[in-house]
Short mmCIF file of N, CA, C and O in Angstrom, two decimals:
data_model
loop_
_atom_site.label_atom_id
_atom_site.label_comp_id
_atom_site.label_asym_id
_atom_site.label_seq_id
_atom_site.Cartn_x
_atom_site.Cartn_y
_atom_site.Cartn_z
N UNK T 1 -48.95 -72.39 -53.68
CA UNK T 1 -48.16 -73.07 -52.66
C UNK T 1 -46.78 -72.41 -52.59
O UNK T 1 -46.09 -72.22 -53.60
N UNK T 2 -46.50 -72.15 -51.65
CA UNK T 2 -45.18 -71.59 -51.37
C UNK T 2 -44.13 -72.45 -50.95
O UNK T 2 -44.39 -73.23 -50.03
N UNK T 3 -42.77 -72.46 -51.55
CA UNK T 3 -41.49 -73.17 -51.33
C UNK T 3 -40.08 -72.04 -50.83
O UNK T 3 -40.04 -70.82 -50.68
N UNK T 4 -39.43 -72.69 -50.74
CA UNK T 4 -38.09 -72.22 -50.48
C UNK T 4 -37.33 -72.06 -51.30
O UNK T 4 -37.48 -72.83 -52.25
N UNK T 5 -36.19 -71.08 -51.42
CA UNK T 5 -35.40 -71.58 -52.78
C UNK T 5 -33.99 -72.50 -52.70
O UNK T 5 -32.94 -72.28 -52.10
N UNK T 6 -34.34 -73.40 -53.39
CA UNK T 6 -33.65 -74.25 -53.44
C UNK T 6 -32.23 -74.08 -53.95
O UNK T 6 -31.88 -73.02 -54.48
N UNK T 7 -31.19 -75.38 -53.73
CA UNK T 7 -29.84 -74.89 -53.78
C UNK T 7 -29.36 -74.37 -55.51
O UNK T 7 -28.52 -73.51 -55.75
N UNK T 8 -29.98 -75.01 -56.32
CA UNK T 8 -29.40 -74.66 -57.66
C UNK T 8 -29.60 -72.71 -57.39
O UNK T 8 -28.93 -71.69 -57.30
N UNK T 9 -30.59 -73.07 -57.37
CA UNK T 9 -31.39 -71.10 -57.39
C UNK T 9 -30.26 -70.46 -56.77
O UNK T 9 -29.62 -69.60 -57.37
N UNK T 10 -29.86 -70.97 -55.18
CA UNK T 10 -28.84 -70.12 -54.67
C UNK T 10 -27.55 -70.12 -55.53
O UNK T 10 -27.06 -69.06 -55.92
N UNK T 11 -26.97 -71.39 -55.84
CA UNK T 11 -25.72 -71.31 -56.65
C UNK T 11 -25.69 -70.37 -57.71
O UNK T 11 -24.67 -69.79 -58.10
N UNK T 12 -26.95 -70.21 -58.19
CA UNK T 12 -27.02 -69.14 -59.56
C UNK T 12 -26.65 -67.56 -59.00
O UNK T 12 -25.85 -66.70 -59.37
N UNK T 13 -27.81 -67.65 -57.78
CA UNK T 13 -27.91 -66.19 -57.55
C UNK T 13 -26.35 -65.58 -57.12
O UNK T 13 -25.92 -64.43 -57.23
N UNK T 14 -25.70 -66.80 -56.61
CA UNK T 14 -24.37 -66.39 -56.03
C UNK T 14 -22.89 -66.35 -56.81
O UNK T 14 -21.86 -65.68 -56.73
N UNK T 15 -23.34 -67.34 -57.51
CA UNK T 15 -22.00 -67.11 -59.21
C UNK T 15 -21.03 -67.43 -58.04
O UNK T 15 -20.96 -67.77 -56.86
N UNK T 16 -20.13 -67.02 -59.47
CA UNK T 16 -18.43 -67.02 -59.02
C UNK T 16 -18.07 -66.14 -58.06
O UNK T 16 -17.33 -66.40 -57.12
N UNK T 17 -18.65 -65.00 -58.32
CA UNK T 17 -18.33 -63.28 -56.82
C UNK T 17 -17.96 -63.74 -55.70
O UNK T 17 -18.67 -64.47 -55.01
N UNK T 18 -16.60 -63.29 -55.32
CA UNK T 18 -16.60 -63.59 -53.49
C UNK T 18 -17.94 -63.00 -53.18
O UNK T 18 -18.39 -61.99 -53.73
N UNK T 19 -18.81 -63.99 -51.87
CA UNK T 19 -19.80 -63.42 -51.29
C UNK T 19 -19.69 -63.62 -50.22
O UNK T 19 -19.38 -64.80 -50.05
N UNK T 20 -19.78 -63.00 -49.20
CA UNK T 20 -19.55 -63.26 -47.89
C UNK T 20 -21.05 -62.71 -47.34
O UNK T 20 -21.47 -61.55 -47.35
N UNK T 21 -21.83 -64.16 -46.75
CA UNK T 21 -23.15 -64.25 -46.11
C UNK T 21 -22.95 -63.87 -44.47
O UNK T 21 -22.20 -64.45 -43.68
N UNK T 22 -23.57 -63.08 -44.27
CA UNK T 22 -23.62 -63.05 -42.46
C UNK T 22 -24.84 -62.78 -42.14
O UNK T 22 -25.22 -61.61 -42.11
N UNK T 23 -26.00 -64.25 -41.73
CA UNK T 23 -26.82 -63.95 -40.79
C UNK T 23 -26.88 -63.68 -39.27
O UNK T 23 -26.09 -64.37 -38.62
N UNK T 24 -27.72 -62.76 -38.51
CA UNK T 24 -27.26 -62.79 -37.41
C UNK T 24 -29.30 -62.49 -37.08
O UNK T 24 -30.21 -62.14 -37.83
N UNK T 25 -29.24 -62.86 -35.64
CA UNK T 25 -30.38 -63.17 -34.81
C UNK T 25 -31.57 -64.47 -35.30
O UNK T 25 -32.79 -64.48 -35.14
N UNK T 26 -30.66 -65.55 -35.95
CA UNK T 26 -31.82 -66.29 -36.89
C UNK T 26 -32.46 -67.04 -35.51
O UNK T 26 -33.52 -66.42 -35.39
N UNK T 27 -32.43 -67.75 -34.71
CA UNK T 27 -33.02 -67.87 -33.33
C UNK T 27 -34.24 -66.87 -33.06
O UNK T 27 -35.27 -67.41 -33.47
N UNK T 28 -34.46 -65.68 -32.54
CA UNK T 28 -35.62 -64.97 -32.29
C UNK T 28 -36.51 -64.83 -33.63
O UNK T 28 -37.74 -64.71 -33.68
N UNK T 29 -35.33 -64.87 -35.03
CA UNK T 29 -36.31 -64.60 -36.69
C UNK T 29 -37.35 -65.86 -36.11
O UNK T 29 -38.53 -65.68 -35.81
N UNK T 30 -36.60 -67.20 -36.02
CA UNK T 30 -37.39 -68.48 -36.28
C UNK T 30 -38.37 -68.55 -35.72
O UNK T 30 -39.47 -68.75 -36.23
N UNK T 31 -38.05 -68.34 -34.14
CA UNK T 31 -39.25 -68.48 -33.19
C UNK T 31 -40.72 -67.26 -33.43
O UNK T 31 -41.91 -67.48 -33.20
N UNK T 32 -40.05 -65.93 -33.98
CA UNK T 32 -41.63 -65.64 -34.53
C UNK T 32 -41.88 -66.32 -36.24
O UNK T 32 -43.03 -66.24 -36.69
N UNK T 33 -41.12 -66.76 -36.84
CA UNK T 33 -41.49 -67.49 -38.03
C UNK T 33 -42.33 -68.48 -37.50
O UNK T 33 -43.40 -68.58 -38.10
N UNK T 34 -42.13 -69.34 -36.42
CA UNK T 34 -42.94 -70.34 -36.13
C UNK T 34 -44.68 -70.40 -36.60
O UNK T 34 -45.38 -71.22 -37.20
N UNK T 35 -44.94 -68.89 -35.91
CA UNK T 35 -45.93 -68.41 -35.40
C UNK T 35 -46.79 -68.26 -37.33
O UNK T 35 -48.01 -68.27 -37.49
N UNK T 36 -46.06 -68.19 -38.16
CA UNK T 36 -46.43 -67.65 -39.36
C UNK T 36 -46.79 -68.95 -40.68
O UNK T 36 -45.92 -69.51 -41.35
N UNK T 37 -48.32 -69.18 -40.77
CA UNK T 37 -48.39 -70.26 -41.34
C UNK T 37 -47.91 -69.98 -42.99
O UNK T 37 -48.08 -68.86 -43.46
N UNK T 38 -47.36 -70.98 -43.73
CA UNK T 38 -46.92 -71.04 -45.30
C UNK T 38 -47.45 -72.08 -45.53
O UNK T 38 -47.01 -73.02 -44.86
N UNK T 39 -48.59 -72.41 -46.56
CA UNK T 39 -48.86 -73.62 -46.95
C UNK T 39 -49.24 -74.13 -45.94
O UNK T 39 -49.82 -73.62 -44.98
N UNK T 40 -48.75 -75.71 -46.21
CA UNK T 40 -48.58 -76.73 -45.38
C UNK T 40 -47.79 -76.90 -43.58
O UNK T 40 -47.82 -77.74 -42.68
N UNK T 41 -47.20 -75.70 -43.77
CA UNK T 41 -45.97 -75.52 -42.49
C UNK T 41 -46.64 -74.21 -42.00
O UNK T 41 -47.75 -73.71 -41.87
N UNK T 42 -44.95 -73.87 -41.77
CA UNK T 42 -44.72 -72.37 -41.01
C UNK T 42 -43.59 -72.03 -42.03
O UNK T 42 -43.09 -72.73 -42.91
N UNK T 43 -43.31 -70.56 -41.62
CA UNK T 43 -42.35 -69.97 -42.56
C UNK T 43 -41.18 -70.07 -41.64
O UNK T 43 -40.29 -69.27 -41.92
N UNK T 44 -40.89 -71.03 -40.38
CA UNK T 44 -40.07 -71.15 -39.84
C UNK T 44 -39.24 -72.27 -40.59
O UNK T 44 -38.05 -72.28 -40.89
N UNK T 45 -40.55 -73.52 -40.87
CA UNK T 45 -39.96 -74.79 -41.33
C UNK T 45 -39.50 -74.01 -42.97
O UNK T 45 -38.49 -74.65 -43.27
N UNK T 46 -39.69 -73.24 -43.83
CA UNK T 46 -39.62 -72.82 -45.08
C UNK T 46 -37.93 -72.00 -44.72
O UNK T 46 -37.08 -71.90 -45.61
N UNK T 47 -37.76 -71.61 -43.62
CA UNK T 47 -36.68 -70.41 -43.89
C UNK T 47 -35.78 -71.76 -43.50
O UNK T 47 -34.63 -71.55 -43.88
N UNK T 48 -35.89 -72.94 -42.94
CA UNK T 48 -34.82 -74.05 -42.08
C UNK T 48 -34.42 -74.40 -43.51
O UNK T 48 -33.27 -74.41 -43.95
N UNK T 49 -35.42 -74.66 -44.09
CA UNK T 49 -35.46 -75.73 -45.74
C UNK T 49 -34.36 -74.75 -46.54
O UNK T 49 -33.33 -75.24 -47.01
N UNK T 50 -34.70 -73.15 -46.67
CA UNK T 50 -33.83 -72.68 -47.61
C UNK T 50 -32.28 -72.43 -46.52
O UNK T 50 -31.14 -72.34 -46.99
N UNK T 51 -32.40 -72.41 -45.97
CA UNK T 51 -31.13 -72.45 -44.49
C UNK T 51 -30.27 -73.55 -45.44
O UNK T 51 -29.44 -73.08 -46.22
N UNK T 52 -30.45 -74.95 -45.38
CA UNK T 52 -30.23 -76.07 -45.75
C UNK T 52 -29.27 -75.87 -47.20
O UNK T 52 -28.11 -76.08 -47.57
N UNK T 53 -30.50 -75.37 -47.74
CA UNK T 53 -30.21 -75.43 -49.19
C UNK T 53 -29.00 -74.24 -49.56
O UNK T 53 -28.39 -74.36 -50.62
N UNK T 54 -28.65 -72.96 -48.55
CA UNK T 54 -27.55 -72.17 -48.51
C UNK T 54 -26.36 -72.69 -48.18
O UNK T 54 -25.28 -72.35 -48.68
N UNK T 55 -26.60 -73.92 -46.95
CA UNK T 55 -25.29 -74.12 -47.09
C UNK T 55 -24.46 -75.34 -47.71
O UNK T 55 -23.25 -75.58 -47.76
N UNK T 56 -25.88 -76.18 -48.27
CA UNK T 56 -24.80 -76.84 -49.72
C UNK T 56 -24.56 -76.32 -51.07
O UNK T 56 -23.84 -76.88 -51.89
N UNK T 57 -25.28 -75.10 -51.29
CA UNK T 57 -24.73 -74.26 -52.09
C UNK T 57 -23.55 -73.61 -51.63
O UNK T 57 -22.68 -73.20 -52.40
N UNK T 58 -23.47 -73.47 -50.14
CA UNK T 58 -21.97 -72.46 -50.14
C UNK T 58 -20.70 -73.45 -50.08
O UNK T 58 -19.57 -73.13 -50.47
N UNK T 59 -21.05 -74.76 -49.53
CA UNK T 59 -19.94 -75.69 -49.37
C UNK T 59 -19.80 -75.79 -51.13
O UNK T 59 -18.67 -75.31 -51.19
N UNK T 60 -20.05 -75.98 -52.12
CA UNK T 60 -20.26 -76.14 -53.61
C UNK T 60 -19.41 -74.95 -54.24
O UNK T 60 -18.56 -75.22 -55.09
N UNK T 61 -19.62 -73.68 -53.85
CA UNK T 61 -18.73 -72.52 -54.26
C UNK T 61 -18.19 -72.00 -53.72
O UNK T 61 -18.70 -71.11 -53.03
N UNK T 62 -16.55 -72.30 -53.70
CA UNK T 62 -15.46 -71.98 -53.41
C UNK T 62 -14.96 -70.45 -53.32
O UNK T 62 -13.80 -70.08 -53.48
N UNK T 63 -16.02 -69.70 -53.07
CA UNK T 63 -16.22 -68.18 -53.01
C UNK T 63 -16.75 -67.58 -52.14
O UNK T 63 -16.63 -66.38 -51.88
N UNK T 64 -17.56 -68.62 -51.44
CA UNK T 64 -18.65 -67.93 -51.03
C UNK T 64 -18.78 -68.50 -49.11
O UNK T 64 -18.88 -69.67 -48.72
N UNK T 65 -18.76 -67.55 -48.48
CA UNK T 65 -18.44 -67.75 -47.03
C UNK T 65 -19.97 -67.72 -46.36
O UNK T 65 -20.71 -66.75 -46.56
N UNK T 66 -20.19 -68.34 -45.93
CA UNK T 66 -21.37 -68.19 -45.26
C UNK T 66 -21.07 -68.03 -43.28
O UNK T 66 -20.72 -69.06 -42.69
N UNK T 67 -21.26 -66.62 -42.42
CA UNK T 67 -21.21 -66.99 -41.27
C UNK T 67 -22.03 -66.58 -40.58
O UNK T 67 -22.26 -65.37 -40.67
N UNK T 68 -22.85 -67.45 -39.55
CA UNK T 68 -23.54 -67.38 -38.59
C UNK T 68 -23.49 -66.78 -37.60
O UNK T 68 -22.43 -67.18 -37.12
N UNK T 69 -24.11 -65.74 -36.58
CA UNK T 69 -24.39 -65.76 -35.00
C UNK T 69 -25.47 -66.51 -34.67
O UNK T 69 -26.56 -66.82 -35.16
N UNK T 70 -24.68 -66.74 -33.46
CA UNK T 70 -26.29 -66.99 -32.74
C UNK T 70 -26.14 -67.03 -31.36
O UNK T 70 -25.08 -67.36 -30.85
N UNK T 71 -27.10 -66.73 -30.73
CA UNK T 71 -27.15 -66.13 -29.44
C UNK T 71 -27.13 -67.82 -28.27
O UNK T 71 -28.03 -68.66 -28.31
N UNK T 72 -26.00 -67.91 -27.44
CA UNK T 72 -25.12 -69.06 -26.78
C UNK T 72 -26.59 -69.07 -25.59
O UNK T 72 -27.05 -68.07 -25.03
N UNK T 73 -27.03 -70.28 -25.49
CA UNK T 73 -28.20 -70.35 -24.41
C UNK T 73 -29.57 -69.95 -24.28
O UNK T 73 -30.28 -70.30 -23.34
N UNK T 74 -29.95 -69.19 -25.25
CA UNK T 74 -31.10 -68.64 -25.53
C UNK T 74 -31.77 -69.18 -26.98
O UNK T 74 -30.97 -69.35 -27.90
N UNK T 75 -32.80 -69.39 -27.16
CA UNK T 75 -33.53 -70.28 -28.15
C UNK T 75 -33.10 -71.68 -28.42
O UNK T 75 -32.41 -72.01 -29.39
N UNK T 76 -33.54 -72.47 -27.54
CA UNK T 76 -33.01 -73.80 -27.49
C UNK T 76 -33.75 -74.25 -28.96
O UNK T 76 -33.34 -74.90 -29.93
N UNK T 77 -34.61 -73.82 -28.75
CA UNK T 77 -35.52 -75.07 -30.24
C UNK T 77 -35.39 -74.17 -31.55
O UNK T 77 -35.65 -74.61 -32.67
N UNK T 78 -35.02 -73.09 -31.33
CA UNK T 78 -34.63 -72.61 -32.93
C UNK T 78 -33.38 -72.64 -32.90
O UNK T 78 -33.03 -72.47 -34.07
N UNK T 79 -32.21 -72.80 -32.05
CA UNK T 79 -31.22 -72.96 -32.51
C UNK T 79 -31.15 -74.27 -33.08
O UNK T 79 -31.06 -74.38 -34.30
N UNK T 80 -31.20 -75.48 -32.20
CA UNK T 80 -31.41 -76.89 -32.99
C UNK T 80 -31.96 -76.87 -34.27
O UNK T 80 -31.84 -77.80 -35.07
N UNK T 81 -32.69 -75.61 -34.53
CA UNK T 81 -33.42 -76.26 -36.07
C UNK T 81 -32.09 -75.64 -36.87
O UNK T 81 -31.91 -75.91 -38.06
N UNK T 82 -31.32 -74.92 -36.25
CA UNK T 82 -30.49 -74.15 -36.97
C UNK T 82 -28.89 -75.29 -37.34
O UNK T 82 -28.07 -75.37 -38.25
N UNK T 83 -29.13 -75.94 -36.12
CA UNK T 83 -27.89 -76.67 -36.27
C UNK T 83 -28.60 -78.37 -37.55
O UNK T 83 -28.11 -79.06 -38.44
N UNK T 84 -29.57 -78.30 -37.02
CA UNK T 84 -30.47 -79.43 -38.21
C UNK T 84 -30.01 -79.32 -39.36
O UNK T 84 -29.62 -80.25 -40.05
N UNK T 85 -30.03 -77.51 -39.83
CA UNK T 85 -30.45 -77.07 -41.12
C UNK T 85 -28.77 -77.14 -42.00
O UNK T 85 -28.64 -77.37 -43.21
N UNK T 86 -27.49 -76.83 -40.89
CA UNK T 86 -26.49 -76.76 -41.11
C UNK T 86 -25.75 -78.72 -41.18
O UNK T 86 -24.90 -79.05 -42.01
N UNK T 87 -26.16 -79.40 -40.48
CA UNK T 87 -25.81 -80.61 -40.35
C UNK T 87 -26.11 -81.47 -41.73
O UNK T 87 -25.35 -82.22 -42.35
N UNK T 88 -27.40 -81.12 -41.98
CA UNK T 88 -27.90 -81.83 -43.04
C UNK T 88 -27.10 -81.25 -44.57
O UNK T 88 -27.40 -81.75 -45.65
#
């Protein structure tokens, strides 16, 4: 069964080091993730879950910047999962 990695995992992998995260095109990633079964899901719902879990690990370490693009009007339903993943 396949999971995501969860926030402790990220806090480890990320330590004390300034890290500065920059995803960019996660909208078109998601929408073919959709398409890609994991387990029980998709590896869309698996990449939202570890999405989640990055950014209460980055709010947690005072080092570590996490910043987003994303493309303004285009992928309505993967951006929402994107803003889901950040809200939560």
């Amino acid at each position: 069964m396949a999971s995501g990695v969860g926030e402790l995992e990220l806090m480890k992998m990320i330590g004390d080091v300034p890290t500065l995260i920059m995803l960019d095109e996660l909208p078109p990633y998601l929408s073919m993730a959709a398409t890609q079964t994991v387990g029980q899901g998709s590896l869309a719902s698996l990449t939202t879950y570890t999405l989640g879990c990055l950014m209460s690990a980055a709010l947690k370490l005072p080092r570590c910047t996490v910043v987003i693009a994303n493309l303004s009007g285009s992928y309505d339903k993967e951006t929402s999962a994107i803003r889901k993943a950040i809200s939560d």
